[in-house]
CSV table of C-alpha atoms in Angstrom, one decimal:
chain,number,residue,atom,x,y,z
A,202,UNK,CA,-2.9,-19.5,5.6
A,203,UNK,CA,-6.3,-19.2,6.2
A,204,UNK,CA,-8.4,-21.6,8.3
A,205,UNK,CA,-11.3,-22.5,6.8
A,206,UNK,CA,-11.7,-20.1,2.9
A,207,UNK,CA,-14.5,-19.9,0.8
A,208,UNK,CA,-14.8,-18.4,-2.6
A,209,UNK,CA,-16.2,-16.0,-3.8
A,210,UNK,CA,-16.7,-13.9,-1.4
A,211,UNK,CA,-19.7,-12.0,-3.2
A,212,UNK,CA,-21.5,-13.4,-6.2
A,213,UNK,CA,-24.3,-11.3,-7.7
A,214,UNK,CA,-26.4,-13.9,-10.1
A,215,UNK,CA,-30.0,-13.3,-12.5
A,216,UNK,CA,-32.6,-15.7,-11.3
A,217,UNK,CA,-32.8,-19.0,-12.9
A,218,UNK,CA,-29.1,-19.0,-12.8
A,219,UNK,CA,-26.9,-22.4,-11.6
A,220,UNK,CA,-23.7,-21.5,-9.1
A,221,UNK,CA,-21.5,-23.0,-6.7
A,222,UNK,CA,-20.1,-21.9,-3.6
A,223,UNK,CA,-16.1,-23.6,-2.7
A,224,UNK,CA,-15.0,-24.1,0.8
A,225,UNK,CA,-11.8,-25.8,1.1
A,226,UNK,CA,-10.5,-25.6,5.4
A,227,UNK,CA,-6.7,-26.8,6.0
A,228,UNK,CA,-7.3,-27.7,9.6
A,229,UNK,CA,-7.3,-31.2,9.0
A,230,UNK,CA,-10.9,-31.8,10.4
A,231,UNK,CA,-12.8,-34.0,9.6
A,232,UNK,CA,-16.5,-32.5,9.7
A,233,UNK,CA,-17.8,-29.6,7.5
A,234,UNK,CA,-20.7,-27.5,7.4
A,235,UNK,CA,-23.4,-25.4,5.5
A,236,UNK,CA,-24.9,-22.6,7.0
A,237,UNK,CA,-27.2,-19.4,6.1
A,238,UNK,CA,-27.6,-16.5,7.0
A,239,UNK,CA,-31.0,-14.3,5.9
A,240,UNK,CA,-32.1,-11.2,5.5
A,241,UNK,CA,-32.5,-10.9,9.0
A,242,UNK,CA,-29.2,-12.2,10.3
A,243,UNK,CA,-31.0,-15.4,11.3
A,244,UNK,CA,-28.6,-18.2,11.1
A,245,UNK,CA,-29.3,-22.0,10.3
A,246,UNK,CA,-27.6,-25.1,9.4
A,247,UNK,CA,-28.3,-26.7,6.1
A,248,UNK,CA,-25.7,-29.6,5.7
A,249,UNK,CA,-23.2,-31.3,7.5
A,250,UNK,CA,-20.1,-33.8,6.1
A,251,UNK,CA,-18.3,-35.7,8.0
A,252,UNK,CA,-15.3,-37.4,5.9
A,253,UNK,CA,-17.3,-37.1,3.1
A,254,UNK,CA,-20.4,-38.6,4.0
A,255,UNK,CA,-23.4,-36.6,4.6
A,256,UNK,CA,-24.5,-36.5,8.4
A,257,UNK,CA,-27.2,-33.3,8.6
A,258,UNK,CA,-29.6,-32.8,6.0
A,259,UNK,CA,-32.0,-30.0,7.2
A,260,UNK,CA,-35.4,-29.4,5.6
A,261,UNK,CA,-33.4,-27.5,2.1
A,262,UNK,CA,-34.7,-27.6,-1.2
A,263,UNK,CA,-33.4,-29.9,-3.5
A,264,UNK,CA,-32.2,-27.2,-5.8
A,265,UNK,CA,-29.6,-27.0,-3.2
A,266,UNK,CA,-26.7,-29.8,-3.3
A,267,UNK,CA,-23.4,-30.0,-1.4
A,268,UNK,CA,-20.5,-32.0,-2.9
A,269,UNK,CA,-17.6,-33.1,-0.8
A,270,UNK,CA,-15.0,-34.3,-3.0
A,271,UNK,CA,-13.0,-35.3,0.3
A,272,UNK,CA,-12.5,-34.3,3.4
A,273,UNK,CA,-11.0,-30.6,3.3
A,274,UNK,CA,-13.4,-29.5,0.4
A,275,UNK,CA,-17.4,-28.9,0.6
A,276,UNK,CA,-18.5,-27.2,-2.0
A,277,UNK,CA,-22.3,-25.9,-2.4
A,278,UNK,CA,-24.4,-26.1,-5.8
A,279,UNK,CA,-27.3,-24.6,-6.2
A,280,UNK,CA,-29.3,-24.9,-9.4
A,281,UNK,CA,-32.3,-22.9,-10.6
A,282,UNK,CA,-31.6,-19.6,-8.3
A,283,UNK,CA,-34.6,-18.0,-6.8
A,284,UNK,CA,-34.9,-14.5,-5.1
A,285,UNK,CA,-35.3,-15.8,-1.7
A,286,UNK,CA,-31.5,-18.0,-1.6
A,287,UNK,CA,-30.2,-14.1,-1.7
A,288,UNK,CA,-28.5,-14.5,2.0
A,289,UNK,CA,-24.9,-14.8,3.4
A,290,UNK,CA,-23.7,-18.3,3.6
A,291,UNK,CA,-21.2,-19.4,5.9
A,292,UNK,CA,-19.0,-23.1,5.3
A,293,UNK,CA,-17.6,-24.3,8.9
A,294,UNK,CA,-16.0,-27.2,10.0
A,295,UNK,CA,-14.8,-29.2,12.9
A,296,UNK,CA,-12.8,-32.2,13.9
A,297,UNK,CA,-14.6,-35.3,16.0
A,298,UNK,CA,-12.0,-36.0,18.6
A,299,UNK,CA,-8.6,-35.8,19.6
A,300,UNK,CA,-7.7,-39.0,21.0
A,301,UNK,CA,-10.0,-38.9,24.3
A,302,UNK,CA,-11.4,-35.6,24.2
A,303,UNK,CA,-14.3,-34.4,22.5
A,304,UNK,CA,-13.8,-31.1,20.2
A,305,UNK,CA,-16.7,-29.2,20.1
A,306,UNK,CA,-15.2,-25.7,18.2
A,307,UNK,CA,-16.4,-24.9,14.5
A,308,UNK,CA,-14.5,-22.9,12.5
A,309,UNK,CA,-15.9,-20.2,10.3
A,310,UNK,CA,-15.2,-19.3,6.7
A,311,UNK,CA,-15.7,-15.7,6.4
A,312,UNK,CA,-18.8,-15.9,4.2
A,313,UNK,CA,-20.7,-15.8,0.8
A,314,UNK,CA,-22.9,-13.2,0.0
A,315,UNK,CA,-25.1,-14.1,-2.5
A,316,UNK,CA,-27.7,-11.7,-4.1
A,317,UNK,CA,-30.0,-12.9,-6.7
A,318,UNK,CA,-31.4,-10.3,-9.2
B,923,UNK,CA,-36.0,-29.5,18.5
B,924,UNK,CA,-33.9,-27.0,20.2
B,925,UNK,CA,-35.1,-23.2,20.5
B,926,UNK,CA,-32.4,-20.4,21.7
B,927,UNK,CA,-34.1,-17.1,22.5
B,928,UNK,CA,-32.7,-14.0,22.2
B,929,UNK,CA,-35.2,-11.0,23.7
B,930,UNK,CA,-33.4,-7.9,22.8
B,931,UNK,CA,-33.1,-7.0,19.4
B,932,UNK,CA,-30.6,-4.3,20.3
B,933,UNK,CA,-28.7,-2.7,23.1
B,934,UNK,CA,-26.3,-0.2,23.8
B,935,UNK,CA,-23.5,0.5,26.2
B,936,UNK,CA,-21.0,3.4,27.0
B,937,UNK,CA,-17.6,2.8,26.6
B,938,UNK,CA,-15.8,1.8,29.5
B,939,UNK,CA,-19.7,0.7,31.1
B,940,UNK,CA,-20.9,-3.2,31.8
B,941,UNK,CA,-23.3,-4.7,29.4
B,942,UNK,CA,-25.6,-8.0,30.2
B,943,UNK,CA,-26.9,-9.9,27.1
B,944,UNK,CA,-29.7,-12.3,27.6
B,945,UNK,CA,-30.4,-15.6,26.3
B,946,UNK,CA,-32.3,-18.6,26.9
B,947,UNK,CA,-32.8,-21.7,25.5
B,948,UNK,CA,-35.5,-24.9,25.5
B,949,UNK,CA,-34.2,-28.4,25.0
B,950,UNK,CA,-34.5,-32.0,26.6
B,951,UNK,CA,-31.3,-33.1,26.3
B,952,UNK,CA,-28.9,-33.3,29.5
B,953,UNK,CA,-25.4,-32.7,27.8
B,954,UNK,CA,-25.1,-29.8,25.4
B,955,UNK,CA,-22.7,-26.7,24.7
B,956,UNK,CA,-23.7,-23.2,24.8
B,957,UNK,CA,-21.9,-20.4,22.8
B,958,UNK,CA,-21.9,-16.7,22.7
B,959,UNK,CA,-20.7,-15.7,19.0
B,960,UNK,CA,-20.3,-12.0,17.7
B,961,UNK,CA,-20.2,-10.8,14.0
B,962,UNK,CA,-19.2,-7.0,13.5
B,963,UNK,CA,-19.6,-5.9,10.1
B,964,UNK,CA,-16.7,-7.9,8.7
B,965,UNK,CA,-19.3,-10.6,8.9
B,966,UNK,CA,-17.1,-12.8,10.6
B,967,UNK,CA,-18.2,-15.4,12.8
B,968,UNK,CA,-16.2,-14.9,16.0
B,969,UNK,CA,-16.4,-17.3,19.0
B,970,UNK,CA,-16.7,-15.1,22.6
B,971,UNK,CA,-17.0,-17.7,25.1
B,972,UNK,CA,-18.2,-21.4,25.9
B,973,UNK,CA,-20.1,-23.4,28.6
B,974,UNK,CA,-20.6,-27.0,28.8
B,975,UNK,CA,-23.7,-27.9,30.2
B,976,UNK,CA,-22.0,-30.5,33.2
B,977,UNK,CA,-19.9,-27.5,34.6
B,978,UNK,CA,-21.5,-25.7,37.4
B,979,UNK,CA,-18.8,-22.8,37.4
B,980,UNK,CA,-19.3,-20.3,34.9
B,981,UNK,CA,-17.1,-19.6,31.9
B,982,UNK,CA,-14.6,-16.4,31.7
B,983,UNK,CA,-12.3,-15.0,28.7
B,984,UNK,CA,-11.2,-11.6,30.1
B,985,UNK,CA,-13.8,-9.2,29.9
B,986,UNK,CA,-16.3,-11.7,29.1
B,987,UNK,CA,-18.4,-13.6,31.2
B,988,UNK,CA,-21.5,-15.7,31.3
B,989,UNK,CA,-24.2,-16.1,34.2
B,990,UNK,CA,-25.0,-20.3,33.4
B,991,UNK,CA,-28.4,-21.2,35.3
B,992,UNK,CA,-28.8,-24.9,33.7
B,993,UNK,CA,-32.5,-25.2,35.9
B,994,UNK,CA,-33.9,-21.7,34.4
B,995,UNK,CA,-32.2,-22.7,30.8
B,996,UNK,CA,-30.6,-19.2,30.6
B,997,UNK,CA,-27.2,-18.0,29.4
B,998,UNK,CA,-26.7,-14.8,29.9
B,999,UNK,CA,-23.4,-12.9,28.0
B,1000,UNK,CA,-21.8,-9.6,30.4
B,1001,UNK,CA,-19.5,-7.3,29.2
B,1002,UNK,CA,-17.5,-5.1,31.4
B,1003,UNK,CA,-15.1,-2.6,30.4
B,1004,UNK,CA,-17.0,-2.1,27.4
B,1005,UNK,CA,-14.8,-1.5,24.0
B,1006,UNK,CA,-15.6,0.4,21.0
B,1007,UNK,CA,-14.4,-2.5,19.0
B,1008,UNK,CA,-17.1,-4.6,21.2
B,1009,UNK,CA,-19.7,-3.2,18.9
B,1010,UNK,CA,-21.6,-6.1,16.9
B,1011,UNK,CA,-24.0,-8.6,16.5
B,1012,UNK,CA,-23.9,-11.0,19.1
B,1013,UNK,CA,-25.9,-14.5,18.9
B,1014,UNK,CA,-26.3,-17.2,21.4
B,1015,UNK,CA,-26.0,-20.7,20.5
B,1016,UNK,CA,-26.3,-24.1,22.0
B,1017,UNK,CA,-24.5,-27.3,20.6
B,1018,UNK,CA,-25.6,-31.2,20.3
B,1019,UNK,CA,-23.3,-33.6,19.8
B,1020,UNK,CA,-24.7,-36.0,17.0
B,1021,UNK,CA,-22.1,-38.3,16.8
B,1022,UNK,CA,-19.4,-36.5,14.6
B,1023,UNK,CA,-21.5,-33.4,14.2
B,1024,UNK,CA,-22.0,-30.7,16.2
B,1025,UNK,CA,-25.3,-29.0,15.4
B,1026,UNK,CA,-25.5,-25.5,16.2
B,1027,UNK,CA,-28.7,-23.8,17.0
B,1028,UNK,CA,-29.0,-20.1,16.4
B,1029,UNK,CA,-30.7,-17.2,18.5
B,1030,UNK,CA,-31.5,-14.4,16.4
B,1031,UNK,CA,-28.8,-12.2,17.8
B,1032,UNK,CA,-28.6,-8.8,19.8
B,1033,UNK,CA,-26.8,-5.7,18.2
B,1034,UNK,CA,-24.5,-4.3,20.5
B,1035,UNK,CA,-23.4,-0.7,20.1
B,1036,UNK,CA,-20.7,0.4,22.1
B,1037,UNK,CA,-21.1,4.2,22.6
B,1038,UNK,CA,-18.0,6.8,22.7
């Protein structure tokens, strides 16, 4: 019964190499997120959905593209995989509002860590 | 753009002691959300504590607290009663509201290590 899961958990890859990262959250928000984490713990958004449309695109490459197939999925493609994507990458997500009041906790997934060889 | 500063790349506490974490922060906007997060080495992201930016009264969460100064832009993170289990990464972060989104900003964090 876990919040928000993403899968896998580790994913060792050659470079060059095409994968995908699935976050699915069963919290019935209505926002999701990309994040990642580098070498140095340093952590940044890269995308934000909110029911299924994009709302944040940070300064990512293109190789990088997040599909949300609806509201409780986000998944993360990423083609052509280059040394420096190795990092931890985090999915999140968050609901608007609940009637009047304005909900400003994310929820964290537990992680990727991706390594690229 | 937002900036959140984080000056001390690590820190440690004896068990039992009080530790204060610094942070500051640089934006123009008048209604935000700050956030202490910690990560120990499960890698999970772990809320701590929250501050909105239009309450004057500083947050608590048991042995958590934060010292809010809105004019100075700093958000300071004390521990007291230090716990062994206390021992991780701890990053600041302040929130904007864009509409649906919330945009967290990152500091670059501040390792705790709680000492036996």
């Amino acid at each position: 019964d876990t919040a928000v899961s993403q899968t896998p958990k580790y994913l060792v890859t050659q470079m060059g190499n095409d994968k995908s990262i699935k976050c699915e959250q069963n919290l019935g928000h209505d926002t999701m997120y990309w994040y990642k984490q580098d070498s140095k713990k340093f952590l940044k958004i890269m995308f934000s959905y909110n029911n299924k449309e994009l709302i944040i695109n940070e300064t990512v490459p293109n190789r990088f593209s997040p599909k949300s197939p609806d509201k409780a999925h986000l998944n993360l493609h990423i083609n052509s995989l280059e040394l420096g994507d190795s990092a931890v990458y985090f999915c999140a997500s968050s609901r608007s509002q609940t009637g009047l009041r304005l909900r400003v906790k994310l929820f964290f997934g537990s992680g990727t860590q991706l390594s690229v060889l | 753009a937002q900036t959140v500063t984080q000056s001390q790349p690590e820190m440690s506490v004896q068990e039992a002691e009080t530790v204060t974490l610094s942070c500051t922060y640089d934006t123009s906007e008048s209604n935000y959300y700050l956030f202490w997060y910690k990560q120990p080495p499960s890698r999970q992201m772990i809320l701590v504590i929250r501050q909105e930016a239009y309450k004057q009264q500083n947050a608590t969460e048991n042995r958590f607290s934060v010292n809010f100064q809105k004019a100075a832009k700093s958000f300071s993170l004390k521990i007291s009663d230090s716990q062994l289990g206390d021992t991780a990464m701890y990053f600041c972060a302040f929130m904007r509201v864009l509409g649906s989104a919330r945009q967290l900003t990152f500091g670059s964090g501040t390792q705790l290590t709680v000492l036996p």
